[in-house]
Amino acid sequence: MSPFTGSAARTPSWEHLRVELTDGVATVTLARPEKLNALTFGAYADLRDLLAELSRERSVRALVLAGEGRGFCSGGDVDEIIGATLSMDTAQLLDFNRMTGQVVRAVRECPFPVIAAVQGVAAGAGAVLALASDFRVADPTARFAFLFTRVGLSGGDMGAAYLLPRVVGLGHATRLLMLGDPVRAPEAERIGLISELTEEGQADEAARQLAHRLAQGPALAYAQTKALLTSELDMPLAASVELDASTQALLMNSADYAEFHAAFTEKRPPKWSGR
């Protein structure tokens, strides 16, 4: 995303999210624990807009997406969203579904790694938010459920039919998206849906540690690696290696690349600037 902004000031606070920024790490917490952090129209819009702002500012080097309380996110709020959509016309429904997809695109396209810290339920849209993240750090209470067919909708919501086969393979993705059965932490780790399995109650802390490790690393290299992983999913090999070559040529002109050589020569750790 471009760092250039218009005249609008940074949003000072967010109604549907709790946002903290420390040492280059943003922690974004879904904060409706009494509703298992179910998403509302406003929460979707806040996530979309927050990720765009943080991407433009370039002050964030890693982001932790967490849920307050005993669950990560139970998906869209049944009363506030499903009930409301029953009275919407097709144009309004299309606007809403496009907005939810924009949130997933923002997670995939932001220039910093996103780590989902998952405990308890990650269902529906919550499961897709975790899926779209670069890392999923979960404790043994975590359970993922892509529930869209259970409410009479396509399992391919918010990009799930694009992302899930690329994470766990077509066979597992077909089962999870069609049946909507919950996947508990041991199986989720086995099929590759979890990046790191922690001790119970330790997902948030492990996610923060990973975020700080990433924040101290070569941010420009991480950003380009993330961009290539997303861009090359559907490219033929020839196009992929050409894009890799162009990217490496640009990065070989970066300050971080020169800094690595200087640090290696001087036998010291590199001081990454992200430039």
PDB file of C-alpha atoms in Angstrom:
ATOM      1  CA  MET A   1       0.000   0.000   0.000  1.00  0.00           C
ATOM      2  CA  SER A   2       1.226   3.497  -0.803  1.00  0.00           C
ATOM      3  CA  PRO A   3       2.588   5.592   2.093  1.00  0.00           C
ATOM      4  CA  PHE A   4       1.151   8.774   0.552  1.00  0.00           C
ATOM      5  CA  THR A   5      -1.913  10.144   2.327  1.00  0.00           C
ATOM      6  CA  GLY A   6      -4.438  12.891   1.833  1.00  0.00           C
ATOM      7  CA  SER A   7      -5.288  15.576   4.358  1.00  0.00           C
ATOM      8  CA  ALA A   8      -7.157  13.279   6.742  1.00  0.00           C
ATOM      9  CA  ALA A   9      -5.524  12.890  10.144  1.00  0.00           C
ATOM     10  CA  ARG A  10      -4.742   9.561  11.732  1.00  0.00           C
ATOM     11  CA  THR A  11      -7.705   8.030  13.522  1.00  0.00           C
ATOM     12  CA  PRO A  12      -7.071   8.709  17.246  1.00  0.00           C
ATOM     13  CA  SER A  13      -9.211   5.836  18.564  1.00  0.00           C
ATOM     14  CA  TRP A  14     -11.201   2.895  17.311  1.00  0.00           C
ATOM     15  CA  GLU A  15     -14.650   2.062  18.643  1.00  0.00           C
ATOM     16  CA  HIS A  16     -14.595  -1.662  17.897  1.00  0.00           C
ATOM     17  CA  LEU A  17     -10.927  -2.508  18.468  1.00  0.00           C
ATOM     18  CA  ARG A  18      -8.247  -2.001  21.092  1.00  0.00           C
ATOM     19  CA  VAL A  19      -4.988  -0.913  19.459  1.00  0.00           C
ATOM     20  CA  GLU A  20      -1.562  -0.710  21.115  1.00  0.00           C
ATOM     21  CA  LEU A  21       1.750   0.134  19.450  1.00  0.00           C
ATOM     22  CA  THR A  22       5.060  -0.657  21.153  1.00  0.00           C
ATOM     23  CA  ASP A  23       8.522  -0.885  19.587  1.00  0.00           C
ATOM     24  CA  GLY A  24       7.169  -1.387  16.099  1.00  0.00           C
ATOM     25  CA  VAL A  25       4.631  -4.043  17.140  1.00  0.00           C
ATOM     26  CA  ALA A  26       0.927  -3.281  16.860  1.00  0.00           C
ATOM     27  CA  THR A  27      -1.416  -5.385  18.974  1.00  0.00           C
ATOM     28  CA  VAL A  28      -4.990  -5.270  17.718  1.00  0.00           C
ATOM     29  CA  THR A  29      -7.488  -6.879  20.063  1.00  0.00           C
ATOM     30  CA  LEU A  30     -11.077  -7.760  19.246  1.00  0.00           C
ATOM     31  CA  ALA A  31     -12.743  -6.635  22.461  1.00  0.00           C
ATOM     32  CA  ARG A  32     -16.244  -8.095  22.815  1.00  0.00           C
ATOM     33  CA  PRO A  33     -15.450 -10.977  25.175  1.00  0.00           C
ATOM     34  CA  GLU A  34     -19.073 -11.315  26.255  1.00  0.00           C
ATOM     35  CA  LYS A  35     -19.906 -12.168  22.610  1.00  0.00           C
ATOM     36  CA  LEU A  36     -16.757 -14.230  21.978  1.00  0.00           C
ATOM     37  CA  ASN A  37     -15.549 -11.204  19.975  1.00  0.00           C
ATOM     38  CA  ALA A  38     -18.252 -11.582  17.337  1.00  0.00           C
ATOM     39  CA  LEU A  39     -17.791  -9.107  14.498  1.00  0.00           C
ATOM     40  CA  THR A  40     -20.196  -6.298  13.690  1.00  0.00           C
ATOM     41  CA  PHE A  41     -20.422  -4.106  10.587  1.00  0.00           C
ATOM     42  CA  GLY A  42     -18.357  -1.513  12.450  1.00  0.00           C
ATOM     43  CA  ALA A  43     -15.696  -4.025  13.497  1.00  0.00           C
ATOM     44  CA  TYR A  44     -15.180  -5.138   9.897  1.00  0.00           C
ATOM     45  CA  ALA A  45     -14.900  -1.531   8.737  1.00  0.00           C
ATOM     46  CA  ASP A  46     -12.514  -0.617  11.566  1.00  0.00           C
ATOM     47  CA  LEU A  47     -10.211  -3.543  10.723  1.00  0.00           C
ATOM     48  CA  ARG A  48     -10.206  -2.574   7.043  1.00  0.00           C
ATOM     49  CA  ASP A  49      -9.439   1.079   7.772  1.00  0.00           C
ATOM     50  CA  LEU A  50      -6.922   0.424  10.562  1.00  0.00           C
ATOM     51  CA  LEU A  51      -4.825  -1.898   8.403  1.00  0.00           C
ATOM     52  CA  ALA A  52      -4.804   0.704   5.628  1.00  0.00           C
ATOM     53  CA  GLU A  53      -3.651   3.422   8.050  1.00  0.00           C
ATOM     54  CA  LEU A  54      -0.909   1.294   9.594  1.00  0.00           C
ATOM     55  CA  SER A  55       0.282   0.250   6.138  1.00  0.00           C
ATOM     56  CA  ARG A  56       0.619   3.862   5.027  1.00  0.00           C
ATOM     57  CA  GLU A  57       2.401   5.006   8.172  1.00  0.00           C
ATOM     58  CA  ARG A  58       5.161   2.403   7.866  1.00  0.00           C
ATOM     59  CA  SER A  59       5.721   2.604  11.641  1.00  0.00           C
ATOM     60  CA  VAL A  60       4.564  -0.967  12.225  1.00  0.00           C
ATOM     61  CA  ARG A  61       6.907  -3.877  11.618  1.00  0.00           C
ATOM     62  CA  ALA A  62       4.644  -6.659  12.895  1.00  0.00           C
ATOM     63  CA  LEU A  63       1.039  -6.967  14.044  1.00  0.00           C
ATOM     64  CA  VAL A  64      -0.588  -9.311  16.537  1.00  0.00           C
ATOM     65  CA  LEU A  65      -4.307  -9.938  16.043  1.00  0.00           C
ATOM     66  CA  ALA A  66      -5.859 -11.254  19.253  1.00  0.00           C
ATOM     67  CA  GLY A  67      -9.210 -11.751  20.926  1.00  0.00           C
ATOM     68  CA  GLU A  68     -10.052 -10.755  24.469  1.00  0.00           C
ATOM     69  CA  GLY A  69     -11.278 -13.420  26.852  1.00  0.00           C
ATOM     70  CA  ARG A  70     -11.800 -17.120  26.203  1.00  0.00           C
ATOM     71  CA  GLY A  71     -12.174 -17.001  22.422  1.00  0.00           C
ATOM     72  CA  PHE A  72     -10.429 -15.508  19.406  1.00  0.00           C
ATOM     73  CA  CYS A  73     -13.475 -14.635  17.307  1.00  0.00           C
ATOM     74  CA  SER A  74     -16.798 -16.428  16.874  1.00  0.00           C
ATOM     75  CA  GLY A  75     -17.447 -14.867  13.464  1.00  0.00           C
ATOM     76  CA  GLY A  76     -20.138 -12.442  12.413  1.00  0.00           C
ATOM     77  CA  ASP A  77     -22.632 -11.463  15.095  1.00  0.00           C
ATOM     78  CA  VAL A  78     -25.823 -13.459  14.422  1.00  0.00           C
ATOM     79  CA  ASP A  79     -28.186 -10.736  15.621  1.00  0.00           C
ATOM     80  CA  GLU A  80     -26.358  -7.670  14.337  1.00  0.00           C
ATOM     81  CA  ILE A  81     -25.264  -9.038  10.949  1.00  0.00           C
ATOM     82  CA  ILE A  82     -27.255 -12.091   9.895  1.00  0.00           C
ATOM     83  CA  GLY A  83     -30.490 -10.593  11.134  1.00  0.00           C
ATOM     84  CA  ALA A  84     -29.760  -7.298   9.394  1.00  0.00           C
ATOM     85  CA  THR A  85     -28.766  -8.876   6.085  1.00  0.00           C
ATOM     86  CA  LEU A  86     -32.189 -10.498   5.760  1.00  0.00           C
ATOM     87  CA  SER A  87     -33.682  -7.058   5.093  1.00  0.00           C
ATOM     88  CA  MET A  88     -30.957  -5.839   2.694  1.00  0.00           C
ATOM     89  CA  ASP A  89     -31.314  -5.675  -1.071  1.00  0.00           C
ATOM     90  CA  THR A  90     -28.769  -7.191  -3.456  1.00  0.00           C
ATOM     91  CA  ALA A  91     -26.721  -3.990  -3.809  1.00  0.00           C
ATOM     92  CA  GLN A  92     -26.393  -3.631  -0.036  1.00  0.00           C
ATOM     93  CA  LEU A  93     -25.483  -7.281   0.360  1.00  0.00           C
ATOM     94  CA  LEU A  94     -22.808  -6.960  -2.305  1.00  0.00           C
ATOM     95  CA  ASP A  95     -21.360  -3.901  -0.549  1.00  0.00           C
ATOM     96  CA  PHE A  96     -21.214  -5.811   2.735  1.00  0.00           C
ATOM     97  CA  ASN A  97     -19.590  -8.917   1.262  1.00  0.00           C
ATOM     98  CA  ARG A  98     -17.076  -6.818  -0.626  1.00  0.00           C
ATOM     99  CA  MET A  99     -16.171  -5.077   2.627  1.00  0.00           C
ATOM    100  CA  THR A 100     -15.461  -8.374   4.398  1.00  0.00           C
ATOM    101  CA  GLY A 101     -13.253  -9.386   1.471  1.00  0.00           C
ATOM    102  CA  GLN A 102     -11.428  -6.066   1.714  1.00  0.00           C
ATOM    103  CA  VAL A 103     -10.490  -6.934   5.296  1.00  0.00           C
ATOM    104  CA  VAL A 104      -8.876 -10.186   4.145  1.00  0.00           C
ATOM    105  CA  ARG A 105      -7.087  -8.402   1.308  1.00  0.00           C
ATOM    106  CA  ALA A 106      -5.800  -5.823   3.789  1.00  0.00           C
ATOM    107  CA  VAL A 107      -4.382  -8.600   5.999  1.00  0.00           C
ATOM    108  CA  ARG A 108      -2.676 -10.227   3.012  1.00  0.00           C
ATOM    109  CA  GLU A 109      -1.463  -7.000   1.376  1.00  0.00           C
ATOM    110  CA  CYS A 110      -0.216  -5.007   4.386  1.00  0.00           C
ATOM    111  CA  PRO A 111       3.594  -4.694   4.300  1.00  0.00           C
ATOM    112  CA  PHE A 112       4.229  -6.333   7.674  1.00  0.00           C
ATOM    113  CA  PRO A 113       3.719  -9.841   9.083  1.00  0.00           C
ATOM    114  CA  VAL A 114       0.415 -10.501  10.849  1.00  0.00           C
ATOM    115  CA  ILE A 115       0.320 -13.058  13.661  1.00  0.00           C
ATOM    116  CA  ALA A 116      -3.044 -14.394  14.857  1.00  0.00           C
ATOM    117  CA  ALA A 117      -2.998 -15.391  18.534  1.00  0.00           C
ATOM    118  CA  VAL A 118      -5.750 -17.982  18.823  1.00  0.00           C
ATOM    119  CA  GLN A 119      -7.309 -19.396  21.945  1.00  0.00           C
ATOM    120  CA  GLY A 120     -10.759 -20.938  22.083  1.00  0.00           C
ATOM    121  CA  VAL A 121     -13.066 -20.521  19.132  1.00  0.00           C
ATOM    122  CA  ALA A 122     -12.052 -19.152  15.725  1.00  0.00           C
ATOM    123  CA  ALA A 123     -15.227 -19.638  13.728  1.00  0.00           C
ATOM    124  CA  GLY A 124     -16.665 -18.306  10.484  1.00  0.00           C
ATOM    125  CA  ALA A 125     -15.096 -14.944   9.717  1.00  0.00           C
ATOM    126  CA  GLY A 126     -12.837 -15.444  12.750  1.00  0.00           C
ATOM    127  CA  ALA A 127     -11.403 -18.583  11.185  1.00  0.00           C
ATOM    128  CA  VAL A 128     -10.787 -16.709   7.927  1.00  0.00           C
ATOM    129  CA  LEU A 129      -9.045 -13.829   9.729  1.00  0.00           C
ATOM    130  CA  ALA A 130      -6.700 -16.347  11.315  1.00  0.00           C
ATOM    131  CA  LEU A 131      -6.260 -18.120   7.976  1.00  0.00           C
ATOM    132  CA  ALA A 132      -5.354 -14.867   6.211  1.00  0.00           C
ATOM    133  CA  SER A 133      -2.674 -14.084   8.795  1.00  0.00           C
ATOM    134  CA  ASP A 134       0.943 -14.962   8.059  1.00  0.00           C
ATOM    135  CA  PHE A 135       1.313 -16.956  11.277  1.00  0.00           C
ATOM    136  CA  ARG A 136      -1.258 -18.690  13.471  1.00  0.00           C
ATOM    137  CA  VAL A 137      -0.034 -19.176  17.029  1.00  0.00           C
ATOM    138  CA  ALA A 138      -2.541 -21.213  19.022  1.00  0.00           C
ATOM    139  CA  ASP A 139      -2.920 -22.955  22.341  1.00  0.00           C
ATOM    140  CA  PRO A 140      -4.554 -26.372  22.927  1.00  0.00           C
ATOM    141  CA  THR A 141      -8.016 -24.835  23.450  1.00  0.00           C
ATOM    142  CA  ALA A 142      -8.081 -23.476  19.891  1.00  0.00           C
ATOM    143  CA  ARG A 143     -10.689 -24.794  17.493  1.00  0.00           C
ATOM    144  CA  PHE A 144     -11.283 -23.609  13.955  1.00  0.00           C
ATOM    145  CA  ALA A 145     -14.622 -23.917  12.182  1.00  0.00           C
ATOM    146  CA  PHE A 146     -15.542 -22.587   8.741  1.00  0.00           C
ATOM    147  CA  LEU A 147     -19.263 -22.471   9.402  1.00  0.00           C
ATOM    148  CA  PHE A 148     -20.599 -20.789   6.272  1.00  0.00           C
ATOM    149  CA  THR A 149     -22.461 -23.807   4.868  1.00  0.00           C
ATOM    150  CA  ARG A 150     -24.042 -24.339   8.300  1.00  0.00           C
ATOM    151  CA  VAL A 151     -25.988 -21.085   7.762  1.00  0.00           C
ATOM    152  CA  GLY A 152     -26.848 -21.896   4.158  1.00  0.00           C
ATOM    153  CA  LEU A 153     -24.052 -19.951   2.470  1.00  0.00           C
ATOM    154  CA  SER A 154     -21.080 -20.941   0.335  1.00  0.00           C
ATOM    155  CA  GLY A 155     -18.030 -22.177   2.173  1.00  0.00           C
ATOM    156  CA  GLY A 156     -15.959 -19.924  -0.053  1.00  0.00           C
ATOM    157  CA  ASP A 157     -16.545 -16.761   1.972  1.00  0.00           C
ATOM    158  CA  MET A 158     -14.018 -13.920   2.355  1.00  0.00           C
ATOM    159  CA  GLY A 159     -11.434 -15.699   0.227  1.00  0.00           C
ATOM    160  CA  ALA A 160     -11.533 -18.955   2.207  1.00  0.00           C
ATOM    161  CA  ALA A 161     -11.787 -21.106  -0.931  1.00  0.00           C
ATOM    162  CA  TYR A 162      -8.664 -19.386  -2.263  1.00  0.00           C
ATOM    163  CA  LEU A 163      -6.561 -19.404   0.899  1.00  0.00           C
ATOM    164  CA  LEU A 164      -7.437 -22.648   2.684  1.00  0.00           C
ATOM    165  CA  PRO A 165      -6.397 -25.111  -0.089  1.00  0.00           C
ATOM    166  CA  ARG A 166      -3.060 -23.315  -0.284  1.00  0.00           C
ATOM    167  CA  VAL A 167      -2.493 -23.765   3.454  1.00  0.00           C
ATOM    168  CA  VAL A 168      -3.831 -27.281   4.099  1.00  0.00           C
ATOM    169  CA  GLY A 169      -4.355 -28.765   0.608  1.00  0.00           C
ATOM    170  CA  LEU A 170      -7.494 -29.263  -1.458  1.00  0.00           C
ATOM    171  CA  GLY A 171      -8.681 -32.425   0.309  1.00  0.00           C
ATOM    172  CA  HIS A 172      -8.661 -30.962   3.813  1.00  0.00           C
ATOM    173  CA  ALA A 173     -10.035 -27.636   2.533  1.00  0.00           C
ATOM    174  CA  THR A 174     -12.966 -29.369   0.825  1.00  0.00           C
ATOM    175  CA  ARG A 175     -13.854 -31.197   4.030  1.00  0.00           C
ATOM    176  CA  LEU A 176     -13.552 -28.116   6.236  1.00  0.00           C
ATOM    177  CA  LEU A 177     -15.416 -25.713   3.943  1.00  0.00           C
ATOM    178  CA  MET A 178     -18.219 -28.101   2.951  1.00  0.00           C
ATOM    179  CA  LEU A 179     -18.959 -29.752   6.284  1.00  0.00           C
ATOM    180  CA  GLY A 180     -18.079 -26.909   8.639  1.00  0.00           C
ATOM    181  CA  ASP A 181     -16.895 -29.350  11.301  1.00  0.00           C
ATOM    182  CA  PRO A 182     -14.645 -27.902  14.015  1.00  0.00           C
ATOM    183  CA  VAL A 183     -10.940 -28.670  13.865  1.00  0.00           C
ATOM    184  CA  ARG A 184      -9.271 -28.800  17.248  1.00  0.00           C
ATOM    185  CA  ALA A 185      -5.694 -27.783  17.882  1.00  0.00           C
ATOM    186  CA  PRO A 186      -3.937 -31.188  17.482  1.00  0.00           C
ATOM    187  CA  GLU A 187      -5.493 -31.828  14.066  1.00  0.00           C
ATOM    188  CA  ALA A 188      -5.066 -28.183  13.036  1.00  0.00           C
ATOM    189  CA  GLU A 189      -1.348 -28.482  13.763  1.00  0.00           C
ATOM    190  CA  ARG A 190      -1.126 -31.791  11.897  1.00  0.00           C
ATOM    191  CA  ILE A 191      -2.672 -30.428   8.689  1.00  0.00           C
ATOM    192  CA  GLY A 192      -0.660 -27.191   8.796  1.00  0.00           C
ATOM    193  CA  LEU A 193      -3.388 -24.783   9.886  1.00  0.00           C
ATOM    194  CA  ILE A 194      -1.416 -23.862  13.028  1.00  0.00           C
ATOM    195  CA  SER A 195       2.073 -22.403  12.718  1.00  0.00           C
ATOM    196  CA  GLU A 196       2.971 -22.864  16.394  1.00  0.00           C
ATOM    197  CA  LEU A 197       1.173 -24.746  19.168  1.00  0.00           C
ATOM    198  CA  THR A 198       1.815 -23.369  22.653  1.00  0.00           C
ATOM    199  CA  GLU A 199       1.001 -24.387  26.186  1.00  0.00           C
ATOM    200  CA  GLU A 200      -2.521 -23.496  27.306  1.00  0.00           C
ATOM    201  CA  GLY A 201      -2.931 -19.779  27.921  1.00  0.00           C
ATOM    202  CA  GLN A 202       0.361 -18.914  26.224  1.00  0.00           C
ATOM    203  CA  ALA A 203      -0.762 -18.068  22.677  1.00  0.00           C
ATOM    204  CA  ASP A 204      -0.857 -14.296  23.241  1.00  0.00           C
ATOM    205  CA  GLU A 205       2.616 -14.217  24.789  1.00  0.00           C
ATOM    206  CA  ALA A 206       4.121 -16.487  22.118  1.00  0.00           C
ATOM    207  CA  ALA A 207       2.563 -14.324  19.403  1.00  0.00           C
ATOM    208  CA  ARG A 208       4.025 -11.189  20.999  1.00  0.00           C
ATOM    209  CA  GLN A 209       7.469 -12.783  21.194  1.00  0.00           C
ATOM    210  CA  LEU A 210       7.302 -13.743  17.529  1.00  0.00           C
ATOM    211  CA  ALA A 211       6.100 -10.250  16.619  1.00  0.00           C
ATOM    212  CA  HIS A 212       9.008  -8.614  18.461  1.00  0.00           C
ATOM    213  CA  ARG A 213      11.457 -10.981  16.765  1.00  0.00           C
ATOM    214  CA  LEU A 214      10.029  -9.998  13.380  1.00  0.00           C
ATOM    215  CA  ALA A 215       9.985  -6.305  14.314  1.00  0.00           C
ATOM    216  CA  GLN A 216      13.714  -6.428  15.022  1.00  0.00           C
ATOM    217  CA  GLY A 217      14.499  -8.076  11.692  1.00  0.00           C
ATOM    218  CA  PRO A 218      14.910  -6.806   8.107  1.00  0.00           C
ATOM    219  CA  ALA A 219      11.445  -5.309   7.592  1.00  0.00           C
ATOM    220  CA  LEU A 220      11.902  -4.602   3.899  1.00  0.00           C
ATOM    221  CA  ALA A 221      12.938  -8.198   3.228  1.00  0.00           C
ATOM    222  CA  TYR A 222       9.951  -9.491   5.191  1.00  0.00           C
ATOM    223  CA  ALA A 223       7.562  -7.179   3.336  1.00  0.00           C
ATOM    224  CA  GLN A 224       8.816  -8.328  -0.046  1.00  0.00           C
ATOM    225  CA  THR A 225       8.748 -11.980   0.987  1.00  0.00           C
ATOM    226  CA  LYS A 226       5.105 -11.615   2.043  1.00  0.00           C
ATOM    227  CA  ALA A 227       4.256  -9.830  -1.210  1.00  0.00           C
ATOM    228  CA  LEU A 228       5.881 -12.578  -3.288  1.00  0.00           C
ATOM    229  CA  LEU A 229       4.157 -15.361  -1.354  1.00  0.00           C
ATOM    230  CA  THR A 230       0.798 -13.776  -2.135  1.00  0.00           C
ATOM    231  CA  SER A 231       1.543 -12.708  -5.708  1.00  0.00           C
ATOM    232  CA  GLU A 232       3.113 -15.966  -6.868  1.00  0.00           C
ATOM    233  CA  LEU A 233       0.327 -18.299  -5.745  1.00  0.00           C
ATOM    234  CA  ASP A 234      -1.189 -18.206  -9.227  1.00  0.00           C
ATOM    235  CA  MET A 235       1.851 -17.435 -11.372  1.00  0.00           C
ATOM    236  CA  PRO A 236       3.593 -19.809 -13.763  1.00  0.00           C
ATOM    237  CA  LEU A 237       7.194 -20.620 -12.866  1.00  0.00           C
ATOM    238  CA  ALA A 238       8.691 -18.341 -15.521  1.00  0.00           C
ATOM    239  CA  ALA A 239       6.792 -15.320 -14.226  1.00  0.00           C
ATOM    240  CA  SER A 240       7.657 -16.204 -10.622  1.00  0.00           C
ATOM    241  CA  VAL A 241      11.395 -16.455 -11.155  1.00  0.00           C
ATOM    242  CA  GLU A 242      11.355 -13.194 -13.135  1.00  0.00           C
ATOM    243  CA  LEU A 243       9.509 -11.444 -10.287  1.00  0.00           C
ATOM    244  CA  ASP A 244      11.978 -12.955  -7.812  1.00  0.00           C
ATOM    245  CA  ALA A 245      14.889 -11.653  -9.876  1.00  0.00           C
ATOM    246  CA  SER A 246      13.464  -8.127 -10.049  1.00  0.00           C
ATOM    247  CA  THR A 247      12.754  -8.108  -6.322  1.00  0.00           C
ATOM    248  CA  GLN A 248      16.230  -9.312  -5.395  1.00  0.00           C
ATOM    249  CA  ALA A 249      17.851  -6.735  -7.674  1.00  0.00           C
ATOM    250  CA  LEU A 250      15.929  -3.988  -5.858  1.00  0.00           C
ATOM    251  CA  LEU A 251      16.788  -5.368  -2.420  1.00  0.00           C
ATOM    252  CA  MET A 252      20.465  -5.644  -3.342  1.00  0.00           C
ATOM    253  CA  ASN A 253      20.388  -1.846  -3.503  1.00  0.00           C
ATOM    254  CA  SER A 254      18.909  -1.590   0.003  1.00  0.00           C
ATOM    255  CA  ALA A 255      20.624  -0.285   3.122  1.00  0.00           C
ATOM    256  CA  ASP A 256      19.873  -3.554   4.930  1.00  0.00           C
ATOM    257  CA  TYR A 257      21.750  -5.604   2.332  1.00  0.00           C
ATOM    258  CA  ALA A 258      24.826  -3.358   2.698  1.00  0.00           C
ATOM    259  CA  GLU A 259      24.441  -3.470   6.471  1.00  0.00           C
ATOM    260  CA  PHE A 260      24.547  -7.270   6.483  1.00  0.00           C
ATOM    261  CA  HIS A 261      27.868  -7.236   4.641  1.00  0.00           C
ATOM    262  CA  ALA A 262      29.305  -4.592   6.964  1.00  0.00           C
ATOM    263  CA  ALA A 263      28.143  -6.508  10.044  1.00  0.00           C
ATOM    264  CA  PHE A 264      29.525  -9.786   8.707  1.00  0.00           C
ATOM    265  CA  THR A 265      32.881  -8.154   7.974  1.00  0.00           C
ATOM    266  CA  GLU A 266      33.014  -6.505  11.390  1.00  0.00           C
ATOM    267  CA  LYS A 267      31.825  -9.676  13.158  1.00  0.00           C
ATOM    268  CA  ARG A 268      28.787  -8.046  14.806  1.00  0.00           C
ATOM    269  CA  PRO A 269      24.998  -8.460  14.589  1.00  0.00           C
ATOM    270  CA  PRO A 270      23.312  -6.445  11.813  1.00  0.00           C
ATOM    271  CA  LYS A 271      21.418  -3.275  12.725  1.00  0.00           C
ATOM    272  CA  TRP A 272      18.408  -3.517  10.443  1.00  0.00           C
ATOM    273  CA  SER A 273      16.800  -0.238   9.350  1.00  0.00           C
ATOM    274  CA  GLY A 274      14.086  -1.613   7.078  1.00  0.00           C
ATOM    275  CA  ARG A 275      15.430   0.438   4.159  1.00  0.00           C
TER     276      ARG A 275
END
